[in-house]
Coordinates of C-alpha atoms and ligand atoms in Angstrom, one line a residue:
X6 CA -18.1 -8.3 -36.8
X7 CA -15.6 -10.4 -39.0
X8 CA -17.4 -11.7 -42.0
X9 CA -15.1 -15.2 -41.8
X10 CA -14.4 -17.5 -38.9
X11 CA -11.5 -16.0 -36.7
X12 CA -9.6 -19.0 -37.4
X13 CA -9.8 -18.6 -40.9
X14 CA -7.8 -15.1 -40.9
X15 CA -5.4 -17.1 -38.4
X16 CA -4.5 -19.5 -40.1
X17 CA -4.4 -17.2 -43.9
X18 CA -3.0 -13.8 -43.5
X19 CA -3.8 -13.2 -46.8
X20 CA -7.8 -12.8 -46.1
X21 CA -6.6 -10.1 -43.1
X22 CA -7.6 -6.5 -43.7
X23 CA -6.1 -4.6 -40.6
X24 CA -2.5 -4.5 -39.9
X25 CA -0.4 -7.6 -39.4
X26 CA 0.0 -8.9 -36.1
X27 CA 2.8 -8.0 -34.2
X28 CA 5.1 -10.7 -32.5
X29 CA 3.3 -11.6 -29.4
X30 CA 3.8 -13.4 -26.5
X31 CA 0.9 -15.3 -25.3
X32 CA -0.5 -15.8 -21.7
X33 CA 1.0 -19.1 -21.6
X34 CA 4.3 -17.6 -23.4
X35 CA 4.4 -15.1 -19.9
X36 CA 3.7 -18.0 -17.4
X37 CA 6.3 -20.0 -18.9
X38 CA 8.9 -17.4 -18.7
X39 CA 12.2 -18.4 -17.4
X40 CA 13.3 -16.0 -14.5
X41 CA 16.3 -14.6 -16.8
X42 CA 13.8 -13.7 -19.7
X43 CA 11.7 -12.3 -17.1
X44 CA 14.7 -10.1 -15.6
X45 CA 15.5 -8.9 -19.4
X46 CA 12.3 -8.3 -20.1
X47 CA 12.1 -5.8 -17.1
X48 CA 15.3 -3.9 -17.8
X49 CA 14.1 -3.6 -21.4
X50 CA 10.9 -2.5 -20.8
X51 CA 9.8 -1.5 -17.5
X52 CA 12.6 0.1 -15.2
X53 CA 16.2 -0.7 -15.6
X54 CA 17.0 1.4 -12.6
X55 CA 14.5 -0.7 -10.4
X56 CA 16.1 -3.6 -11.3
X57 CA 19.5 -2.7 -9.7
X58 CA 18.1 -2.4 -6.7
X59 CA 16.0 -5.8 -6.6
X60 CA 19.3 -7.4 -7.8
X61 CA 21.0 -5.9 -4.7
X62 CA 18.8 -7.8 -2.4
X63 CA 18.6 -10.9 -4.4
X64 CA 14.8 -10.1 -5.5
X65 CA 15.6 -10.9 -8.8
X66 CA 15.9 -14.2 -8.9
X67 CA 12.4 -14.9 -7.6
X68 CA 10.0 -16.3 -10.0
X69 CA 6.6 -16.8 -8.5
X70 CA 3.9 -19.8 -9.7
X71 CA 1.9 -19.7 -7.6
X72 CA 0.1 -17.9 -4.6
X73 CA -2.3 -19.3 -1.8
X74 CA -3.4 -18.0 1.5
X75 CA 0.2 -16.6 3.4
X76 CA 2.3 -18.1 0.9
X77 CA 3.9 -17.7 -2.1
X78 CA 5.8 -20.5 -4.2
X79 CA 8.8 -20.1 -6.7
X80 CA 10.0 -21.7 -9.4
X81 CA 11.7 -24.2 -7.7
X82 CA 8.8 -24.9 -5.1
X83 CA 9.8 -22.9 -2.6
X84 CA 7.1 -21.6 -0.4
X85 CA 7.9 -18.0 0.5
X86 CA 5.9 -16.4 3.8
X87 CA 4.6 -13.4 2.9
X88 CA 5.1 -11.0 6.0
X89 CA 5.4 -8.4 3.1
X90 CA 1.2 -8.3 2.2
X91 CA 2.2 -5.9 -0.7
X92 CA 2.6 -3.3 1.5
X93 CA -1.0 -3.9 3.5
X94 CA -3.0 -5.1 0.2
X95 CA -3.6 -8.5 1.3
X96 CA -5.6 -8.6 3.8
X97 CA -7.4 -12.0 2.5
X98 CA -4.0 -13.8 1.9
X99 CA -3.4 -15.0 -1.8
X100 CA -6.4 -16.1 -3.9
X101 CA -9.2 -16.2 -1.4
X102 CA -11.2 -19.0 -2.6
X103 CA -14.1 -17.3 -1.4
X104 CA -13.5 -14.2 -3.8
X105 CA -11.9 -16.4 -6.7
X106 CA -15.5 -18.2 -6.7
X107 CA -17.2 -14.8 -6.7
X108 CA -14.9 -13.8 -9.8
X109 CA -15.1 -17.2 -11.6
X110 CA -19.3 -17.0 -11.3
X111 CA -19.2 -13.7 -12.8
X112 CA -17.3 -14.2 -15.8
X113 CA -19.6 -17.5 -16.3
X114 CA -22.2 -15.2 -16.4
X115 CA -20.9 -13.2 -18.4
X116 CA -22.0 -10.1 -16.7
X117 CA -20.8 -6.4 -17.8
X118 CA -17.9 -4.0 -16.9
X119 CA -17.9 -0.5 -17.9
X120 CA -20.2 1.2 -16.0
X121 CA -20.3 4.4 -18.0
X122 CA -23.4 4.7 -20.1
X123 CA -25.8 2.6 -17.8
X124 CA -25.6 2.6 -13.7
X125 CA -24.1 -0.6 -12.2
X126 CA -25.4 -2.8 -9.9
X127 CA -22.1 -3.5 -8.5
X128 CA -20.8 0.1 -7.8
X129 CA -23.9 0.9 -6.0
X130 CA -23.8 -2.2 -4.0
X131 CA -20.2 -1.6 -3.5
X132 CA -20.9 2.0 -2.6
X133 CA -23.3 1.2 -0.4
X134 CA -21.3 -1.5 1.2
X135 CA -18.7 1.2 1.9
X136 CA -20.8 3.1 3.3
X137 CA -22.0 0.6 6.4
X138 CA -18.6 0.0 7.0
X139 CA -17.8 3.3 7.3
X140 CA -19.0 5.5 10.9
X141 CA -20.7 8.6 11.6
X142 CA -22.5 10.3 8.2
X143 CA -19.5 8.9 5.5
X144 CA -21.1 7.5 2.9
X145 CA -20.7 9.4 -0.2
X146 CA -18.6 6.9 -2.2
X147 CA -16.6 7.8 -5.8
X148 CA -14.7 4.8 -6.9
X149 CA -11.5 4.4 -8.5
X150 CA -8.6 1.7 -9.0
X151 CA -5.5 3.5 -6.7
X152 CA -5.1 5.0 -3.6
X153 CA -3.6 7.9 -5.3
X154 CA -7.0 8.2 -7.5
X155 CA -8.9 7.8 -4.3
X156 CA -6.5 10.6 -2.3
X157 CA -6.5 12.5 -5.3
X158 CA -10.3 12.4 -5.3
X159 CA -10.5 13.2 -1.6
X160 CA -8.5 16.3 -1.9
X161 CA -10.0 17.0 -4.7
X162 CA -13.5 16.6 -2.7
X163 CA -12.1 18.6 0.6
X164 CA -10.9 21.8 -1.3
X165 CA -14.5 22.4 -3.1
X166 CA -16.3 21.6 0.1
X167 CA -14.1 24.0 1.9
X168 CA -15.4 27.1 0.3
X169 CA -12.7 29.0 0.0
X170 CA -11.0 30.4 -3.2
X171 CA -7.1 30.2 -2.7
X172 CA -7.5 27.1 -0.4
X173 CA -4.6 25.6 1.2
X174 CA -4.0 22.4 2.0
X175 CA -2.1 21.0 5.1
X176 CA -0.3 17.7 5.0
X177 CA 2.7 16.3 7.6
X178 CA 6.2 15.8 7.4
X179 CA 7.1 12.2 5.9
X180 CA 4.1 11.7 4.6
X181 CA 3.1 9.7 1.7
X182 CA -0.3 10.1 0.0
X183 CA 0.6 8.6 -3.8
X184 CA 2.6 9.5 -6.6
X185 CA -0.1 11.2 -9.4
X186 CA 1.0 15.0 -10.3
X187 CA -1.6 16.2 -7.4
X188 CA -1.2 13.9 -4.3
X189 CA 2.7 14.3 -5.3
X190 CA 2.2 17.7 -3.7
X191 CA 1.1 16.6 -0.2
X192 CA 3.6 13.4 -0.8
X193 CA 6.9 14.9 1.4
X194 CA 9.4 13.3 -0.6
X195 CA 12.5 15.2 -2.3
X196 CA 13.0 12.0 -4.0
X197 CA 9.3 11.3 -5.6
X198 CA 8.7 15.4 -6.1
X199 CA 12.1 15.8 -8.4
X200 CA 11.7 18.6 -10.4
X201 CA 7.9 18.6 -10.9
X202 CA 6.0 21.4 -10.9
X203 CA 3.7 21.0 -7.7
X204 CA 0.9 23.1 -6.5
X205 CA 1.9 25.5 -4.1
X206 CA -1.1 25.6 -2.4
X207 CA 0.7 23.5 0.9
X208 CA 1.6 24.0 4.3
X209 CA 3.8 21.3 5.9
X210 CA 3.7 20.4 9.4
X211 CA 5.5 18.0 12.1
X212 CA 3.1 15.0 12.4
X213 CA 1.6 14.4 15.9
X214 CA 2.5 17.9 16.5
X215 CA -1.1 19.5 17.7
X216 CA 0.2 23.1 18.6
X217 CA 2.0 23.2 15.1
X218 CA -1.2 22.5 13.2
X219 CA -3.4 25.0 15.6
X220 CA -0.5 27.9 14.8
X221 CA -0.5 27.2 10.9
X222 CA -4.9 27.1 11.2
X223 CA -4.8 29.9 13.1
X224 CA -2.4 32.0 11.2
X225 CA -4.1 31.7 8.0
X226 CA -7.9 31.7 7.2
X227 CA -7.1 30.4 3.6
X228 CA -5.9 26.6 4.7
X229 CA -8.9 24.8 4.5
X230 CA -7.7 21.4 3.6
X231 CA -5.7 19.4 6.3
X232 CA -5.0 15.6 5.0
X233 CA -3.0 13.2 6.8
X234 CA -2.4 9.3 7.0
X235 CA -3.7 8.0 10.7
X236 CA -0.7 6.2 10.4
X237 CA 2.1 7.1 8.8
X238 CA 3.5 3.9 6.5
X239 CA 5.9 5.3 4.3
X240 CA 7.6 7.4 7.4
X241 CA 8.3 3.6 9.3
X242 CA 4.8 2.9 10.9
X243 CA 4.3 6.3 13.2
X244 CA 1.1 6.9 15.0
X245 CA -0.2 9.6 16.8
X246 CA -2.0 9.4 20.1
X247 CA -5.4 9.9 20.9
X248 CA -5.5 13.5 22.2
X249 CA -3.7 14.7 18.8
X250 CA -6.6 13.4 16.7
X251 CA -9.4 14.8 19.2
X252 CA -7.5 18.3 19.0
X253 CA -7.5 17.7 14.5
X254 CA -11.1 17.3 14.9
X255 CA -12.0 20.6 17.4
X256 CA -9.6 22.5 15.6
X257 CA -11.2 21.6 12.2
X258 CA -14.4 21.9 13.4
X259 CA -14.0 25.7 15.2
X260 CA -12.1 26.9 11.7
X261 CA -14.4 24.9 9.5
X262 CA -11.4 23.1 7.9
X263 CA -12.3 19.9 5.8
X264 CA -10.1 16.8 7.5
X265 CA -8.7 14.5 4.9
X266 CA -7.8 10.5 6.4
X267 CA -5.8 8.6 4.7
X268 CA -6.3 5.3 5.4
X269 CA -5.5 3.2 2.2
X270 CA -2.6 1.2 4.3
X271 CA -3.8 1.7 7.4
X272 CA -7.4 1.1 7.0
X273 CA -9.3 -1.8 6.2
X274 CA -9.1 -3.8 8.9
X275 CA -5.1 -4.0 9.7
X276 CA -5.3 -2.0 12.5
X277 CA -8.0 -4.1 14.2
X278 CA -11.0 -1.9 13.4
X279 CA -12.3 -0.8 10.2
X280 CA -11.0 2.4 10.1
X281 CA -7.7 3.5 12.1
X282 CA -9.1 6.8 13.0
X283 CA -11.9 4.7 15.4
X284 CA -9.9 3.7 18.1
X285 CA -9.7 7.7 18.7
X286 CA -13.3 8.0 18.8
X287 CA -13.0 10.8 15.7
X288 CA -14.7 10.7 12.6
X289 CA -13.2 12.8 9.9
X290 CA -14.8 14.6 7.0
X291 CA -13.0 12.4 4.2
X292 CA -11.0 9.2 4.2
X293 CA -9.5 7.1 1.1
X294 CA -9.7 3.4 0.8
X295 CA -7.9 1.2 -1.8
X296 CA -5.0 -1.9 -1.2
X297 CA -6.5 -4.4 0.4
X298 CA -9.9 -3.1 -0.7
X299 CA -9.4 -5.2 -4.1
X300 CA -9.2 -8.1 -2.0
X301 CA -5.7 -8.9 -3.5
X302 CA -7.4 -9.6 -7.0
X303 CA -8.5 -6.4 -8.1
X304 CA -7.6 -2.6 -8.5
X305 CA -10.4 -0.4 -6.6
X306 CA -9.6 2.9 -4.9
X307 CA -12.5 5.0 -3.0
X308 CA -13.2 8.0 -1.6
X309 CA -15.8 8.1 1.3
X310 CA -16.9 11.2 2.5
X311 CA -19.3 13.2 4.3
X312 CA -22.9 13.6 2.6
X313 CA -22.9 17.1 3.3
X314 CA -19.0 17.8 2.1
X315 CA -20.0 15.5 -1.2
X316 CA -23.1 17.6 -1.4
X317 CA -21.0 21.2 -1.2
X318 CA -18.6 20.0 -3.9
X319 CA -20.9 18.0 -6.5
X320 CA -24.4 18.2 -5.6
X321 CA -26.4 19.4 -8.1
X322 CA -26.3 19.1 -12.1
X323 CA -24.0 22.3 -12.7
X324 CA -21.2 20.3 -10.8
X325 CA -22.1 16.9 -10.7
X326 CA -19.4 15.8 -13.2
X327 CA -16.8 17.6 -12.0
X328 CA -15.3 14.8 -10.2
X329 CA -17.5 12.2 -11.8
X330 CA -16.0 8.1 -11.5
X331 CA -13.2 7.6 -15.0
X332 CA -13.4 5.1 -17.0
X333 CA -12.6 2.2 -14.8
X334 CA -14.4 3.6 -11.9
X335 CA -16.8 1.1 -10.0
X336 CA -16.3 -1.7 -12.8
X337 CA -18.1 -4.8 -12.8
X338 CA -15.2 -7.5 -11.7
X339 CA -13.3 -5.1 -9.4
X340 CA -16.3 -3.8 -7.9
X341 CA -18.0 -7.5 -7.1
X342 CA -14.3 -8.4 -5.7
X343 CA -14.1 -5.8 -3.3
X344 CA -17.9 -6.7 -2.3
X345 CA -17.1 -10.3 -1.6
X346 CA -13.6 -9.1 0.3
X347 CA -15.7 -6.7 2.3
X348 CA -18.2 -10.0 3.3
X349 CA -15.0 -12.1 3.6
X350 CA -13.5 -9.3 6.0
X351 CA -16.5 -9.8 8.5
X352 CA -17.3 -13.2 8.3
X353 CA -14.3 -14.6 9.0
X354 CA -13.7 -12.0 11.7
X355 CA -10.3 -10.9 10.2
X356 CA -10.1 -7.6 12.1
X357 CA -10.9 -9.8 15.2
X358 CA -7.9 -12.1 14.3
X359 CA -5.4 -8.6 13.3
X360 CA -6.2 -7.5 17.1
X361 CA -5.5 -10.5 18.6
X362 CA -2.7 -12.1 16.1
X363 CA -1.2 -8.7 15.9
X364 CA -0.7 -8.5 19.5
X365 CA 1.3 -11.8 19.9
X366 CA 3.5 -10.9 17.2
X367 CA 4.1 -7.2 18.6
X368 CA 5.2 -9.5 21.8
X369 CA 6.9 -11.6 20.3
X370 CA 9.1 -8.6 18.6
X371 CA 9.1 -6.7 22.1
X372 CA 11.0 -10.2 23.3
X373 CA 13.5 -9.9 20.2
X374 CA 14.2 -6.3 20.9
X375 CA 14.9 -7.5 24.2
X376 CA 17.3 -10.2 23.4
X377 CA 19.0 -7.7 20.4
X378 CA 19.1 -4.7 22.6
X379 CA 22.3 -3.2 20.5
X380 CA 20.4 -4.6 17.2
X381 CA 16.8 -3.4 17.3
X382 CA 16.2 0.1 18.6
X383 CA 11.8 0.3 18.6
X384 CA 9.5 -2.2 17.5
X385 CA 5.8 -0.7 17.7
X386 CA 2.7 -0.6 15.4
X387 CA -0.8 -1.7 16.6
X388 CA -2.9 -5.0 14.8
X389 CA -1.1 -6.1 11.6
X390 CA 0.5 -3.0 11.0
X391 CA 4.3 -3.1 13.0
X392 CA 7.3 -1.4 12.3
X393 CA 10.6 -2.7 13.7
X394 CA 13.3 -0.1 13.4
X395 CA 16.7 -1.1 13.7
X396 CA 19.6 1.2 15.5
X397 CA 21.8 3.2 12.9
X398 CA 23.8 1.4 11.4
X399 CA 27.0 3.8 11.2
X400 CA 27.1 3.8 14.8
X401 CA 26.7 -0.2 15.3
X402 CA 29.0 -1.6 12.2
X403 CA 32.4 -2.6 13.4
X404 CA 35.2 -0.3 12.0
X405 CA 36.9 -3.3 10.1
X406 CA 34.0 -3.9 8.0
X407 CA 33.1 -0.1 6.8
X408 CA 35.6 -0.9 3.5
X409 CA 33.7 -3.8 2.8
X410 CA 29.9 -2.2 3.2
X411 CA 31.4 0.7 0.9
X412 CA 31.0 -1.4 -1.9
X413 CA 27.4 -1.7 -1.4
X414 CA 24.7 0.9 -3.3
X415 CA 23.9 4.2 -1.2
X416 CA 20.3 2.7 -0.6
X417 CA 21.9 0.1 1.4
X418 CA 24.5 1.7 2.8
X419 CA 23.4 3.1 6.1
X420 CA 20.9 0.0 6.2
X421 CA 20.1 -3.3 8.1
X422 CA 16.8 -3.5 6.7
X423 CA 18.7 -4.0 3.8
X424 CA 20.9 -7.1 4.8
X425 CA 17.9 -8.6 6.8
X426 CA 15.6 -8.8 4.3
X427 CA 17.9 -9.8 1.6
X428 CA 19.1 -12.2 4.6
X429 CA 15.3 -13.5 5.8
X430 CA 14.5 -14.3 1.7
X431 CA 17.6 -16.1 1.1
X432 CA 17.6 -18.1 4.3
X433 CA 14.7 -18.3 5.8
X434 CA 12.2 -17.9 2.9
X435 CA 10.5 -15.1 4.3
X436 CA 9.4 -11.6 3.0
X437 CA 9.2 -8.6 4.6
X438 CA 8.7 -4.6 3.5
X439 CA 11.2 -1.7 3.5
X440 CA 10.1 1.9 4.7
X441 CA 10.7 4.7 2.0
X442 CA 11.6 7.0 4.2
X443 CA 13.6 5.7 6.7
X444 CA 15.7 3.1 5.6
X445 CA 16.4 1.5 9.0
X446 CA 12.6 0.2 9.2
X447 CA 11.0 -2.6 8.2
X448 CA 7.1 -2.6 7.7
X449 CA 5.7 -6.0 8.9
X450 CA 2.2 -6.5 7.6
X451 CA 0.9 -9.7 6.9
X452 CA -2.4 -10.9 5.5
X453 CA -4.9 -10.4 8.3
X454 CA -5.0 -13.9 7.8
X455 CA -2.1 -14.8 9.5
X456 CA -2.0 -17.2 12.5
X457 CA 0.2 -17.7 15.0
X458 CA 1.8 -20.6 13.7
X459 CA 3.1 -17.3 11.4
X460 CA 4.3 -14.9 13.6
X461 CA 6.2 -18.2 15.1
X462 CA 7.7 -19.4 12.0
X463 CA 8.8 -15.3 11.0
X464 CA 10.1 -14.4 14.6
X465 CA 12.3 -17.9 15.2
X466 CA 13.7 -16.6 11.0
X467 CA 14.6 -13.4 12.6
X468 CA 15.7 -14.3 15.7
X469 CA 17.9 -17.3 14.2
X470 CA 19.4 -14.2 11.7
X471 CA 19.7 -11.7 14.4
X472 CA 21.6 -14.3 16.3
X473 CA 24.0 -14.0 13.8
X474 CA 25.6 -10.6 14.9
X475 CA 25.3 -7.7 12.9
X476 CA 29.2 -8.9 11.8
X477 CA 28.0 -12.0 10.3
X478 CA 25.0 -10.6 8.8
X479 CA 27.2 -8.0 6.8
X480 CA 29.3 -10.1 5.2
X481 CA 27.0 -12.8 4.6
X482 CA 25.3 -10.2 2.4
X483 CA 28.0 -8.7 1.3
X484 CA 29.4 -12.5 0.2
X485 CA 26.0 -12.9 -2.0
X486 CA 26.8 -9.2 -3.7
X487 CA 30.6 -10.8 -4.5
X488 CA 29.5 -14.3 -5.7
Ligands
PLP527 C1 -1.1 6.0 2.8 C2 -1.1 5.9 1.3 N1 -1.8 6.7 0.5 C3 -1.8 6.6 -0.8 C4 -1.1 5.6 -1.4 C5 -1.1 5.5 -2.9 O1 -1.7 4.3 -3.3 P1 -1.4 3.7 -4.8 O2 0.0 3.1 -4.8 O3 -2.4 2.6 -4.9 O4 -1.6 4.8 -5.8 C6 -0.3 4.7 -0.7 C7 0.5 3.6 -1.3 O5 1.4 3.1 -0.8 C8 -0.3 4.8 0.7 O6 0.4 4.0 1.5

C-alpha cells in the first residue's frame, strides 16, 4: 500500500520510490488517435508486413468509434455493415446491451477474477452452462481464452484418453485448427508451419474422404486421435455430408479412436444448431468452443468433452493438473460474459433466426450466381456460415488488363475476393471476410443477428458491384492502388 495519497506522488516525482514512469499514452490518448498515428503506431510496433496488406485493400484508413448491433461506425460517421462478424465471433452483433449490462453490474460489484487459489462461481456456472448446451455425455469443460488454447486442449485431452503410447493424430487437408506451436501441427498451412519444428505425430487426409480415413485407421493401430473442423472455414466454407460423419463415428468407435470437433467457427449457433456436428445426428468424443463464445466482449475458449475421455486423461489426483485451466482460464468477467451470451443465444432464438435468415441470404446469393454466371462459380454454406467462391481469375481477366493487375501484390493477384472486398468497403460500406486458403472465397458470416433488411442491403452492394463487370472492377481497384 502507498504510505501517501497517489495524487501526491503524481503530482511530486520527488516522493516516488520505484522507477519513473515511462511516457504513456492514456485510454483517452488511444481513443483520440488520429487514423495516421494509429497506422504508424502499427508498423512500429505490431506488424509492418500486415500493414501492406491492409493498405492494399484500403483497410487502413478505417478508424472505428464506435460499434452497435450489425454496425460499425468510422471516423467520419460512416456506418460500416459488418458481413465480416470477425470471422464468426459475433454472433450477438456489436455491444449487446444485454451482456454490456451483465459486465457493467459486475464491475459495480466489484466481484473477482482470477480463479486460481479459490473455485469460481462463474467458471462452474459457465461449465455447467456448456455442458446443457452440449448433446449426448459432453460435459467435461476446461476453459481458456482461444480457440487454439481450446483445440490445443482438446488434442491434448484426445491423445491421453486414447491410450496409446506413440499416438497419432489425424487431421484433413486445408484444415485450420490455430496457430500455437501444437495445433500448428494439425494446421495444413505451408505458410503458418514455416520452418517450425512440428510434431510428427500426423497423418493427413483428404477431407470428406471416408475411404481415405478408414485406410489410414486401418493401416495403423497407433493413430488414435482424428480431429477435424465440421466445417472447414479457413479452406472457403467446405462441408461434408451426412454419411461421411456417420462413417467418422463407426470407424472411431470399432478402432476406439478419440474424435476431435472443431467447432470454434462453425459452432455456436451459426450453423442453425448449437453444434454443427447435430444436423448429422453424431456426437463426437471432443469438440472446441471459443469466437463467438465471448459474446464479442470477451476472450473464452473451451474444451468440452466426454466424461469418460476427461476421466481417462485427468481423473484422479496423480493427473489432475496435467491439463489443469492457466492463468486466465474461467475468469470472472469473461466467464459471466459468455454466460449471459449463452442466455442471449436462446432467448432471443438466434439459431432460430441463422436457419431462417441464413436461408434467404443463401437464396438470395444462388440468384446472384445466376445473374453472374461467368463471375461467381459456387456459393454454398448452411445458416450464417456461406462461402461464395468466385471463378479463377486468370481464366476470366481480359488479356489487356493482365499488365495492369501485375502491379498488384501476389496476394491479390490471382484474386477477386480481393477487388470486391476492397470494392464493397469503399463503395458500398460493407465488410466481408477473405478465406486463407483459397484466395477466390469470401466467408460471409454475419452476426446471427442479422435481419433481412441485411442480407438486402449486402446482396443489392454486391450485385450493384458485380454489375460492374469484372473489367471495371479491376481497374476501379487498381485506380485506388495508383491514387
Ligand atoms: C476452426 C478454427 N479452429 C481454431 C481456431 C483458432 O482460434 P483462435 O484464433 O482464437 O486461436 C480458429 C480461428 O480462426 C478456427 O477457425
Amino acid at each position: 500500500m502507498l504510505d501517501r495519497p497517489v495524487d501526491a506522488v503524481t503530482s511530486d516525482p520527488s516522493l516516488r520510490r520505484g522507477p519513473r514512469k515511462p511516457k504513456l499514452l492514456s485510454v483517452e490518448d488511444a481513443k483520440a488517435m488520429s487514423v495516421e498515428t494509429m497506422a504508424d503506431l502499427f508498423k512500429d510496433h505490431i506488424n509492418p508486413g500486415q500493414f501492406h496488406f491492409m493498405k492494399l485493400l484500403g483497410f487502413h484508413k478505417v478508424k472505428i468509434e464506435r460499434a452497435e448491433g450489425m454496425y460499425m461506425t468510422d471516423q467520419n460517421g460512416r456506418k460500416i455493415l459488418d458481413f465480416f462478424g470477425g470471422f464468426g465471433s459475433l454472433a450477438h452483433g456489436h455491444n449487446h446491451p444485454r451482456v454490456l449490462a451483465a459486465r457493467e453490474r459486475f464491475q459495480e460489484e466489484k466481484r473477482h477474477e482470477i480463479a486460481i487459489a479459490f473455485l469460481s462461481q462463474y467458471a462452474s456456472a459457465l461449465a455447467k452452462n456448456l455442458a446443457a448446451c452440449s448433446p449426448g455425455e459432453l460435459d467435461m469443460v476446461f476453459l481458456g481464452s482461444t480457440g487454439s488454447e481450446a483445440m490445443e486442449a482438446a488434442i491434448k485431452v484426445a491423445e491421453r484418453a486414447s491410450g496409446r503410447r506413440n499416438c497419432k493424430i489425424v487431421h484433413a487437408e486445408n484444415s485450420f485448427h490455430g496457430k500455437s506451436k501444437g495445433v500448428l501441427s494439425v494446421t495444413d498451412s505451408p505458410l503458418y508451419q514455416g520452418d517450425f519444428k512440428l510434431v510428427d505425430n500426423r497423418v493427413k487426409v483428404p477431407f470428406g474422404d471416408l475411404d481415405a480415413l478408414k485406410r489410414a485407421i486401418e493401416n495403423d493401430s497407433d493413430i488414435g486421435v482424428v480431429v477435424l473442423e465440421t466445417v472447414q472455414g479457413g479452406g472457403g466454407i467446405i462441408s461434408a455430408p451426412t454419411e461421411y460423419w456417420q462413417g467418422v463415428r463407426a470407424l472411431c468407435d470399432r478402432h476406439n479412436v478419440i474424435w476431435v470437433a472443431d467447432e470454434v467457427q462453425c459452432g455456436y449457433g451459426r450453423t442453425g444448431k448449437f453444434y454443427a456436428f447435430e444436423h448429422h445426428g453424431v456426437v463426437p468424443d471432443v469438440t472446441a468452443l471459443a469466437k463467438s463464445l465471448g459474446a464479442g466482449k470477451a476472450a473464452v475458449g473451451a474444451m468440452i468433452a466426454r466424461r469418460d475421455v476427461y476421466m481417462k486423461a485427468y481423473g484422479t489426483p496423480k493427473t489432475a493438473m496435467i491439463h489443469a485451466q492457466a492463468t486466465f482460464g474461467g475468469i470472472g468477467e469473461a466467464s459471466i460474459t459468455a454466460i449471459e451470451g449463452l442466455n442471449v443465444l436462446y432467448d432471443e432464438d438466434l439459431m432460430g433466426n441463422a436457419t431462417e435468415t441464413g436461408a434467404y441470404l443463401l437464396s438470395r446469393l444462388k440468384a446472384i450466381q445466376a445473374k453472374y454466371p461467368k463471375i461467381v462459380k459456387d456459393v454454398r454454406g448452411q445458416g450464417l456460415m456461406i462461402g461464395l467462391e468466385f471463378h479463377d481469375f486468370s481464366q476470366t481477366l481480359p488479356l489487356a488488363l493482365r499488365p495492369m493487375v501485375a502491379i498488384l501484390d501476389d496476394k491479390l493477384k490471382g484474386s477477386l475476393s480481393g477487388f470486391v472486398g476492397a470494392l464493397l468497403l469503399r463503395d458500398y460500406d460493407v465488410l466481408v471476410a477473405f478465406t486463407e486458403y483459397n484466395r477466390n472465397v469470401i466467408r460471409i458470416q454475419p452476426p446471427l443477428i442479422c435481419g433481412e433488411e441485411h442480407v438486402d442491403q449486402f446482396c443489392d452492394a454486391l450485385d450493384a458491384l458485380l454489375g460492374r463487370g469484372i473489367v471495371s472492377i479491376v481497374k476501379d481497384f487498381v485506380k485506388t492502388q495508383l491514387g
